[in-house]
mmCIF file of C-alpha atoms in Angstrom:
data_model
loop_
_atom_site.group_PDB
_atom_site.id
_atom_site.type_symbol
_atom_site.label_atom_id
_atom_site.label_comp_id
_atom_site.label_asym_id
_atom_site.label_seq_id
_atom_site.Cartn_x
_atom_site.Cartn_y
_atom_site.Cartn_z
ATOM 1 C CA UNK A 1 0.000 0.000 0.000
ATOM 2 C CA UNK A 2 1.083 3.844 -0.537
ATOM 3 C CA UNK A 3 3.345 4.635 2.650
ATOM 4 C CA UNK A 4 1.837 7.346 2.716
ATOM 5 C CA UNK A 5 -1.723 6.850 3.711
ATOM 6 C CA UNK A 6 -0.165 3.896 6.010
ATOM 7 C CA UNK A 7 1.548 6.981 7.590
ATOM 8 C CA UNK A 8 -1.368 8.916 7.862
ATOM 9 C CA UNK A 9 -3.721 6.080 9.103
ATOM 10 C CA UNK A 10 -1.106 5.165 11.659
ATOM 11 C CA UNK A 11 -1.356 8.652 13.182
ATOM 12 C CA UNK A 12 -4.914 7.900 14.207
ATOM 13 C CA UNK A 13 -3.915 4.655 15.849
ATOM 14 C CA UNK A 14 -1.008 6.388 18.010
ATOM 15 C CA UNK A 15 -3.592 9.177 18.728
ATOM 16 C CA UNK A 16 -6.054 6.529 20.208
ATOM 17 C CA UNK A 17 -2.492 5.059 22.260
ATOM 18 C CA UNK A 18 -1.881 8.446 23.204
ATOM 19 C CA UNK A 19 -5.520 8.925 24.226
ATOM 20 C CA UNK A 20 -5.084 5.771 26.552
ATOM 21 C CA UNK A 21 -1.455 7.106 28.425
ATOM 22 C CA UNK A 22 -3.591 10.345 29.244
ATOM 23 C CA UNK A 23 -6.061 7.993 31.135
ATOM 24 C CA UNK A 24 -3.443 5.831 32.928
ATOM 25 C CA UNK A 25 -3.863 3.431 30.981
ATOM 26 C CA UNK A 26 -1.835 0.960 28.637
ATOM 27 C CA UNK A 27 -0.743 3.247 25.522
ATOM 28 C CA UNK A 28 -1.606 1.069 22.873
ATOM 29 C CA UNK A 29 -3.624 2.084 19.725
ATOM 30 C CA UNK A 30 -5.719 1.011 16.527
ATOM 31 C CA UNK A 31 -8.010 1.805 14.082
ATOM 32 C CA UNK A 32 -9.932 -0.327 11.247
ATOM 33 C CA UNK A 33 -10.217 1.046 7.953
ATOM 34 C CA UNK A 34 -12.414 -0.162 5.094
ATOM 35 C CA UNK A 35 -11.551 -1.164 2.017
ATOM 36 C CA UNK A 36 -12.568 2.257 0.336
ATOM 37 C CA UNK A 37 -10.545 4.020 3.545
ATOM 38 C CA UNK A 38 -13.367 5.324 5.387
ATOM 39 C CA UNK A 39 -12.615 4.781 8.741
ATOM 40 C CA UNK A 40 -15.014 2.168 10.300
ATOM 41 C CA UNK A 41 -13.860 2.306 13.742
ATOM 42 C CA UNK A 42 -11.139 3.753 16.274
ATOM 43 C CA UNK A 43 -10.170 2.464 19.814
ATOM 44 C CA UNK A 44 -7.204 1.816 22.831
ATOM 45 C CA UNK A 45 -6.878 -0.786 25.304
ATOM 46 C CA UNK A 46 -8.635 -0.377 27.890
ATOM 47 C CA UNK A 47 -7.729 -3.013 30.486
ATOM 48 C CA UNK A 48 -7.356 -0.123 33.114
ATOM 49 C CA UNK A 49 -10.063 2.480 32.652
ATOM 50 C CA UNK A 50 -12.910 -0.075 31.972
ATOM 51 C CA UNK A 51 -11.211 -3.331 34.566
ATOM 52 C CA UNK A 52 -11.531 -5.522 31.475
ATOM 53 C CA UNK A 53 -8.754 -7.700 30.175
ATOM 54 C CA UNK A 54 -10.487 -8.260 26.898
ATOM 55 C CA UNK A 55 -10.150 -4.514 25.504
ATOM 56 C CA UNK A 56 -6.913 -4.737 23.746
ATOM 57 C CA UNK A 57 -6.833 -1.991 21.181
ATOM 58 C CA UNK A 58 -7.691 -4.228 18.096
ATOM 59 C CA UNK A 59 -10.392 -5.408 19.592
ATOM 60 C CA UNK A 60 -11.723 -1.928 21.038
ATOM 61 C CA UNK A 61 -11.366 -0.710 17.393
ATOM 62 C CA UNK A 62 -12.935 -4.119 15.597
ATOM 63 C CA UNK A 63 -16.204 -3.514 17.938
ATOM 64 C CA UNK A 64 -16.388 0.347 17.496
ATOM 65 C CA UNK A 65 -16.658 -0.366 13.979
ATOM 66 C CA UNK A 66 -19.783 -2.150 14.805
ATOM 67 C CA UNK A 67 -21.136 -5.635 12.890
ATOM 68 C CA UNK A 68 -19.997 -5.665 9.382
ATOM 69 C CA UNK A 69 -21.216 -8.519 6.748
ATOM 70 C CA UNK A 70 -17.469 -8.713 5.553
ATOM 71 C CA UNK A 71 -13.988 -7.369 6.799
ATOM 72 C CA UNK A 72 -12.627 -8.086 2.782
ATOM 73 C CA UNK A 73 -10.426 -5.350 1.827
ATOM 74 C CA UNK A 74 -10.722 -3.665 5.895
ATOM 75 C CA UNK A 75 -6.808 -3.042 7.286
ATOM 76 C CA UNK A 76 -6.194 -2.560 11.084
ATOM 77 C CA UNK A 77 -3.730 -0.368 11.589
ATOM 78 C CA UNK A 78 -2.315 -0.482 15.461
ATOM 79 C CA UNK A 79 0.782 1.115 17.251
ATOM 80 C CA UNK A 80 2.157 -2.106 17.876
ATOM 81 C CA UNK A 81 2.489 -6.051 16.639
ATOM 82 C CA UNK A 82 -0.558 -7.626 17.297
ATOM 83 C CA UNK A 83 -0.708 -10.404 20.197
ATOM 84 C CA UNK A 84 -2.062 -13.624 19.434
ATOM 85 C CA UNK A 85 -5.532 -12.935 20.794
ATOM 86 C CA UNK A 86 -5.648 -9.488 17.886
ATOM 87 C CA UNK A 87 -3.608 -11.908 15.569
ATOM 88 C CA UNK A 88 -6.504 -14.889 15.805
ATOM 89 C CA UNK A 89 -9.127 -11.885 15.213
ATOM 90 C CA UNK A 90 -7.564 -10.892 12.063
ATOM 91 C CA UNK A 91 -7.139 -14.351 10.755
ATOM 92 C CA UNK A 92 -10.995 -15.487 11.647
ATOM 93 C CA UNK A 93 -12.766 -12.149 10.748
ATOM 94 C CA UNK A 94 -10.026 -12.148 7.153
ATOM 95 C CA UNK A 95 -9.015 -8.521 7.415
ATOM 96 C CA UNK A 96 -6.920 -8.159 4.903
ATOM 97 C CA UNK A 97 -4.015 -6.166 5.930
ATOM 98 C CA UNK A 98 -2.154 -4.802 9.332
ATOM 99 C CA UNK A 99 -0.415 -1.560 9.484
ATOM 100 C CA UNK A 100 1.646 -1.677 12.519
ATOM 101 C CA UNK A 101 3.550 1.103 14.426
ATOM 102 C CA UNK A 102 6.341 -1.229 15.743
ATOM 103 C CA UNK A 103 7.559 -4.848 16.441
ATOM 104 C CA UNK A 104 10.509 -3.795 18.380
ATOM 105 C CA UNK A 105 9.175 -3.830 22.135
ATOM 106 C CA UNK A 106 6.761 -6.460 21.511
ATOM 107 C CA UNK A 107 6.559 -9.325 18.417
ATOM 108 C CA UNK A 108 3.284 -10.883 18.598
ATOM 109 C CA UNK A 109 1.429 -13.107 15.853
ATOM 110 C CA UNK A 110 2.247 -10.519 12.554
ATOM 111 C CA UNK A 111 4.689 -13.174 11.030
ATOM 112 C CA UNK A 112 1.784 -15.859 11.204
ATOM 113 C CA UNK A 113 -0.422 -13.867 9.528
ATOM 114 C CA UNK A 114 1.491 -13.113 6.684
ATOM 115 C CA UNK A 115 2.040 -16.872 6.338
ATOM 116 C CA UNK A 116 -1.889 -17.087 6.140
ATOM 117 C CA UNK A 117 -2.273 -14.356 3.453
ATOM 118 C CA UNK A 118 -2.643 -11.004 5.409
ATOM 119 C CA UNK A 119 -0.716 -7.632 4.163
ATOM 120 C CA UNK A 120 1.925 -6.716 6.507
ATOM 121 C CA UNK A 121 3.150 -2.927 6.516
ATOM 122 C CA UNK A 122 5.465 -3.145 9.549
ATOM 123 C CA UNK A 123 6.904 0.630 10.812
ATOM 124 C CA UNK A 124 10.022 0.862 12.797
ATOM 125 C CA UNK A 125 8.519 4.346 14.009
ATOM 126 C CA UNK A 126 10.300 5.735 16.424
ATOM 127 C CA UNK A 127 7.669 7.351 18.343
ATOM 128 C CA UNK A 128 5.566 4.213 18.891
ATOM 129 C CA UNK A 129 8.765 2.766 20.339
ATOM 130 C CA UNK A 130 9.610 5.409 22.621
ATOM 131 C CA UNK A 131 6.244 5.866 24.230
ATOM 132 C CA UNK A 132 5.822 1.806 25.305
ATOM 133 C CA UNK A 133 9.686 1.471 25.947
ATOM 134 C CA UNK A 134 8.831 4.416 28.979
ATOM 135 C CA UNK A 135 5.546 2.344 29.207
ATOM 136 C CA UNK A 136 7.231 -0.822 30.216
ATOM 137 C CA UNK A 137 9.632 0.461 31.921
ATOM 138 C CA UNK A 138 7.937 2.266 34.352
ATOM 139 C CA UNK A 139 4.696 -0.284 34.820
ATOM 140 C CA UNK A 140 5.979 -3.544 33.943
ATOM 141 C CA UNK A 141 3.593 -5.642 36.062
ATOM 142 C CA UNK A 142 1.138 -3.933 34.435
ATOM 143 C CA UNK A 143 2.319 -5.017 30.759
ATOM 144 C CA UNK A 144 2.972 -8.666 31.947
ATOM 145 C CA UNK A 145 -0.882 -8.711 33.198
ATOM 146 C CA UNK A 146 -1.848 -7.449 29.795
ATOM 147 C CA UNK A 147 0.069 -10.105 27.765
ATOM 148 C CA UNK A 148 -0.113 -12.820 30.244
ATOM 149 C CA UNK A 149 3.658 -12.684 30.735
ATOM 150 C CA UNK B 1 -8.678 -34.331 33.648
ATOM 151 C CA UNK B 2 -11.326 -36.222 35.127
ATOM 152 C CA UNK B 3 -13.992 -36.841 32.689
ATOM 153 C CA UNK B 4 -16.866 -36.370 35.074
ATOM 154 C CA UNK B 5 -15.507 -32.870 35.916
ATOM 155 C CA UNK B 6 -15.748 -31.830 32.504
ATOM 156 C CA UNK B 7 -18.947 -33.489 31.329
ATOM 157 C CA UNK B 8 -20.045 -31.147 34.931
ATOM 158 C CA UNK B 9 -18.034 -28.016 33.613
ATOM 159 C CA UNK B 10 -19.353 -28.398 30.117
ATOM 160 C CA UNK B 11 -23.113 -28.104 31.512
ATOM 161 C CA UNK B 12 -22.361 -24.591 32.547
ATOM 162 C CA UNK B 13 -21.160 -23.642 29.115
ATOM 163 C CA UNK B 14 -24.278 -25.753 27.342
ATOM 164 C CA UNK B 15 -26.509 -23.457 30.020
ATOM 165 C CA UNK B 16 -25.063 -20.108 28.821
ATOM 166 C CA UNK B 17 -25.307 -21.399 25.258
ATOM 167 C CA UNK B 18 -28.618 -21.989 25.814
ATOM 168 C CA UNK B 19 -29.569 -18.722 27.674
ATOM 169 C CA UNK B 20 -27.998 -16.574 24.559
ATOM 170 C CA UNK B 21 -30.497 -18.823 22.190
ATOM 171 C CA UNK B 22 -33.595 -18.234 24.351
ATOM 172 C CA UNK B 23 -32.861 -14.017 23.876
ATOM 173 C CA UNK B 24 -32.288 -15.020 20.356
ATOM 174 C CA UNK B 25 -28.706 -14.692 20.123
ATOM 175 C CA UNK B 26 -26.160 -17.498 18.419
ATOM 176 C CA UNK B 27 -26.165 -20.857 20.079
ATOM 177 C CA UNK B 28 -22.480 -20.535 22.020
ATOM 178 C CA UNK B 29 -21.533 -20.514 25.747
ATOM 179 C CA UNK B 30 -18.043 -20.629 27.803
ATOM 180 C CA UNK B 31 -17.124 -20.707 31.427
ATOM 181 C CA UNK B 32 -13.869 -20.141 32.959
ATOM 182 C CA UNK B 33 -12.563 -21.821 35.746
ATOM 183 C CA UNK B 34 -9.422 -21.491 38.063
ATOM 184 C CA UNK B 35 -6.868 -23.710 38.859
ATOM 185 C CA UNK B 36 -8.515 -24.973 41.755
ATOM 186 C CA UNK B 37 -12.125 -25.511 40.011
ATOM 187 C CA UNK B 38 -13.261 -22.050 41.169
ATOM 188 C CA UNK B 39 -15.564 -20.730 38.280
ATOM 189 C CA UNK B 40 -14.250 -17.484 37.547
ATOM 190 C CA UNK B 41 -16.289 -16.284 34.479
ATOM 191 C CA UNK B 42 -19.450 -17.500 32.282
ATOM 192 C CA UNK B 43 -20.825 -15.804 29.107
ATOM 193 C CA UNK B 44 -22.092 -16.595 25.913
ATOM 194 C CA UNK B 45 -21.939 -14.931 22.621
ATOM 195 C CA UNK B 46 -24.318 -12.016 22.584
ATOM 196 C CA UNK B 47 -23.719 -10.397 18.679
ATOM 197 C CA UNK B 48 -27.157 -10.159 18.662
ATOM 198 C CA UNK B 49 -28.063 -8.762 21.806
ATOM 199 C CA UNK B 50 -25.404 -6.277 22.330
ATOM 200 C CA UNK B 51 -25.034 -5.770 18.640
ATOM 201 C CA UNK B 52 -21.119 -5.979 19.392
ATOM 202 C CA UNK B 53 -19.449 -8.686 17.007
ATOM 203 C CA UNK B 54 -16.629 -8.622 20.129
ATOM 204 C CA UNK B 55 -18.641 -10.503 22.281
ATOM 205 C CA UNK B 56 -17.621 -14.180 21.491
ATOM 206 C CA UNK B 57 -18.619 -17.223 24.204
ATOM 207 C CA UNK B 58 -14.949 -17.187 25.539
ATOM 208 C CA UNK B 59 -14.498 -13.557 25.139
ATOM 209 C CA UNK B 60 -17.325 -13.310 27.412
ATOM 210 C CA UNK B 61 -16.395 -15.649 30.025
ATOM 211 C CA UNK B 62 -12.719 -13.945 30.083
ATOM 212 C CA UNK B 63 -14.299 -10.572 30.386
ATOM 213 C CA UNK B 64 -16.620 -11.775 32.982
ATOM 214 C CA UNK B 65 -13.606 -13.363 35.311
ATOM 215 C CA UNK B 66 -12.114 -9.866 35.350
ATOM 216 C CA UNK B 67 -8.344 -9.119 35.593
ATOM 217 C CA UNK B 68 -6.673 -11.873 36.461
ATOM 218 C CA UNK B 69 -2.550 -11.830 37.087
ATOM 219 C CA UNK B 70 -2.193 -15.220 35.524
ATOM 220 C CA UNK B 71 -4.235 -17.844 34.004
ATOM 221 C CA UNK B 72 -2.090 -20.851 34.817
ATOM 222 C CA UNK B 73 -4.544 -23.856 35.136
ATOM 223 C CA UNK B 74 -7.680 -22.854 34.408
ATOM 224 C CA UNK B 75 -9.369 -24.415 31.719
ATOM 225 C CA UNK B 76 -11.979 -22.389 29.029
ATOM 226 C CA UNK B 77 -14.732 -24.912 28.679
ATOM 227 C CA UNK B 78 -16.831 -24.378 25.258
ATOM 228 C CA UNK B 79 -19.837 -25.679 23.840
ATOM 229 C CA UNK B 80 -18.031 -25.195 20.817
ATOM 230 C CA UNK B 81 -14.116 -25.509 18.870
ATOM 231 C CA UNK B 82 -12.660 -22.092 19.641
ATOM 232 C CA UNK B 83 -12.270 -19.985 16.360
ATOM 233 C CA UNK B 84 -8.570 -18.531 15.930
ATOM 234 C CA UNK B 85 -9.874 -15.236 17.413
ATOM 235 C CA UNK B 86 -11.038 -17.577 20.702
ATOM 236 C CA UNK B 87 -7.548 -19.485 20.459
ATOM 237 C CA UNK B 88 -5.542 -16.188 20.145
ATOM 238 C CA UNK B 89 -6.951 -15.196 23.203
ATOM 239 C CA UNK B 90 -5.686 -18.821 25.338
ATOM 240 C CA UNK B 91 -2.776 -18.755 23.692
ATOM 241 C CA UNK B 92 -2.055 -15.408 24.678
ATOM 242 C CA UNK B 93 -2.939 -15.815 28.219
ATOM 243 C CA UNK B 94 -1.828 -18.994 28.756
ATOM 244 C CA UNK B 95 -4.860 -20.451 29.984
ATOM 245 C CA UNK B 96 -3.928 -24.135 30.410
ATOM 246 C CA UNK B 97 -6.682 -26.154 29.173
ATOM 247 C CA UNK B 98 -9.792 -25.956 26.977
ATOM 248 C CA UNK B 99 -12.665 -28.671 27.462
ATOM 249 C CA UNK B 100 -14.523 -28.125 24.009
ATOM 250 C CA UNK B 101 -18.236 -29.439 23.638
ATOM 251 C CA UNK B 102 -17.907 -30.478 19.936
ATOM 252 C CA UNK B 103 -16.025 -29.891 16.327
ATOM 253 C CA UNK B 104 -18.226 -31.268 14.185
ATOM 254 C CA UNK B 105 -20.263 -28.155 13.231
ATOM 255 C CA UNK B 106 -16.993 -26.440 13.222
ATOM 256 C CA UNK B 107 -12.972 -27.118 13.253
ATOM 257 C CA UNK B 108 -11.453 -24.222 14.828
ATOM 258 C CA UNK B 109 -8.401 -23.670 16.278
ATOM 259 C CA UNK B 110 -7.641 -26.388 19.418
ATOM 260 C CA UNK B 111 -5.245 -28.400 17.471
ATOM 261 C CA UNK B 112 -3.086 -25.604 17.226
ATOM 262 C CA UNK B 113 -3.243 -24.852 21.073
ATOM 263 C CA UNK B 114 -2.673 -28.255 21.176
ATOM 264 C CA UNK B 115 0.908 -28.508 19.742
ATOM 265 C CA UNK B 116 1.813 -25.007 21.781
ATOM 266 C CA UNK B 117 0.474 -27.375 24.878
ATOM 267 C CA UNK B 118 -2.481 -26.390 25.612
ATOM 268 C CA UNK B 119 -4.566 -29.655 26.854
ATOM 269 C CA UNK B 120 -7.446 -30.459 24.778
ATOM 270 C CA UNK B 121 -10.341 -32.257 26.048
ATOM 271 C CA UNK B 122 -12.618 -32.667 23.237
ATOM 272 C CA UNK B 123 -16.751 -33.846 23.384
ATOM 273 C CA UNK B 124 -18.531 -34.972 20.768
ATOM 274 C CA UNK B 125 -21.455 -34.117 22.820
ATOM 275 C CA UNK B 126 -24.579 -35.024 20.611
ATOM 276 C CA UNK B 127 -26.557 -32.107 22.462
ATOM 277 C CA UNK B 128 -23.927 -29.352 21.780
ATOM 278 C CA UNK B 129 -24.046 -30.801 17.993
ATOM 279 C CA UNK B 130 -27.821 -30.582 17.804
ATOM 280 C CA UNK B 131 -28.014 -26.992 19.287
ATOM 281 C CA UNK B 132 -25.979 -25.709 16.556
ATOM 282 C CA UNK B 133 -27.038 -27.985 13.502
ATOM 283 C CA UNK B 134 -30.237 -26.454 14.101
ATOM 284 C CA UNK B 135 -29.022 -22.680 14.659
ATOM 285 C CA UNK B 136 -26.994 -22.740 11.430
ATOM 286 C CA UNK B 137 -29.302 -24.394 9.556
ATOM 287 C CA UNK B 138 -31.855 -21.759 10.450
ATOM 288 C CA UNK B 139 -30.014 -18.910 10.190
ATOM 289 C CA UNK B 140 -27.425 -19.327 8.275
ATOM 290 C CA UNK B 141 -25.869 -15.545 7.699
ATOM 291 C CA UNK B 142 -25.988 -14.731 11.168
ATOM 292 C CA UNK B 143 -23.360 -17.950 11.771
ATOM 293 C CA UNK B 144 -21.400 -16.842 8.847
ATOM 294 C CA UNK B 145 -20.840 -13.480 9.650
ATOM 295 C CA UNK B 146 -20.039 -14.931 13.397
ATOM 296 C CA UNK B 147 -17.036 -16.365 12.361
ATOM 297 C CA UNK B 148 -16.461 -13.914 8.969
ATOM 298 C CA UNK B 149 -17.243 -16.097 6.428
#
């Protein structure tokens, strides 16, 4: 895909992660587009504000976009590689493609997807990195509770 | 495990399964429990109800156990063979076991949580296959777009 809109849709992700530092919680980010690039949906983990372990931002951004008959030609873009329970959503629902911020601080299930057919546009950005390296390193039992480490 | 545990377990999950039919919702229920047997969550698939296509049986019954700092030995029971989105989420967590109700109506993911060691106990629980013979048959888009086919 054109870096550039992959550039421009991963600004809306890191907004959303930024969104979720400002409320204590886990600065992590996403956003589905659909195939056309309307944005369907927009979201952040949310395992702090709302006490839920099952808001990871893929997930917060896949519901906000509300039921759709078919995620064909849909990308999630998120600030950072998708874990294995955001991984398994994109592989059951057959989003098409992931944009992702970084893979640096955290390699989840982005590798496995490719193998099954999903569009990878992988960032090194250097922002995304920054703001969970400070992330981890000042609330690290709070990132092992959120990956199950 | 002990098979008379799980048979017991699985009735918990087969009552939430059928609790989201009777309020019209897609035939599929989960329960968590801990290490020592404790249930710690119960849910079934609410799509439907909550118009949220989030809301999977085990997403439910992982919501509804709250934050939990690790998920060593407990066991998802489901009425049905977790989809990858449903796997994804065990995997990640590291919940030990799943106790799955049936496979026939669908093959999701358990034999890959099976060779990353996950134990499998898998029903072929005539009641579990009936419930959702009868759902899909009847409404067959709703089940598709369940698991994004």
């Amino acid at each position: 895909m054109d870096q550039a809109q992959a550039r421009s849709w991963l600004a809306v992700a890191v907004a959303e992660a930024r969104a979720g530092l400002a409320e204590g919680g886990i600065p992590i980010g996403a956003a589905l587009f659909g195939a056309d690039g309307t944005l369907l949906g927009r979201g952040h983990n949310r395992r702090v504000q709302d006490d839920d372990p099952s808001v990871h931002a893929e997930t917060a951004a896949f519901r906000a976009a509300g039921r759709q008959r078919s995620y064909r030609g849909t990308t999630m873009v998120t600030t950072l590689s998708p874990c294995w329970y955001c991984s398994g959503l994109v592989r059951q629902f057959g989003i098409s493609r992931v944009v992702i911020g970084e893979a640096v601080t955290f390699h989840g299930g982005h590798d496995w997807l490719a193998e099954h057919g999903v569009e990878i546009v992988l960032f090194d950005d250097a922002d995304c990195v920054a703001m969970m390296r400070e992330f981890i390193r000042e609330r690290p039992e709070l990132w092992h509770e959120d990956i199950g480490a």
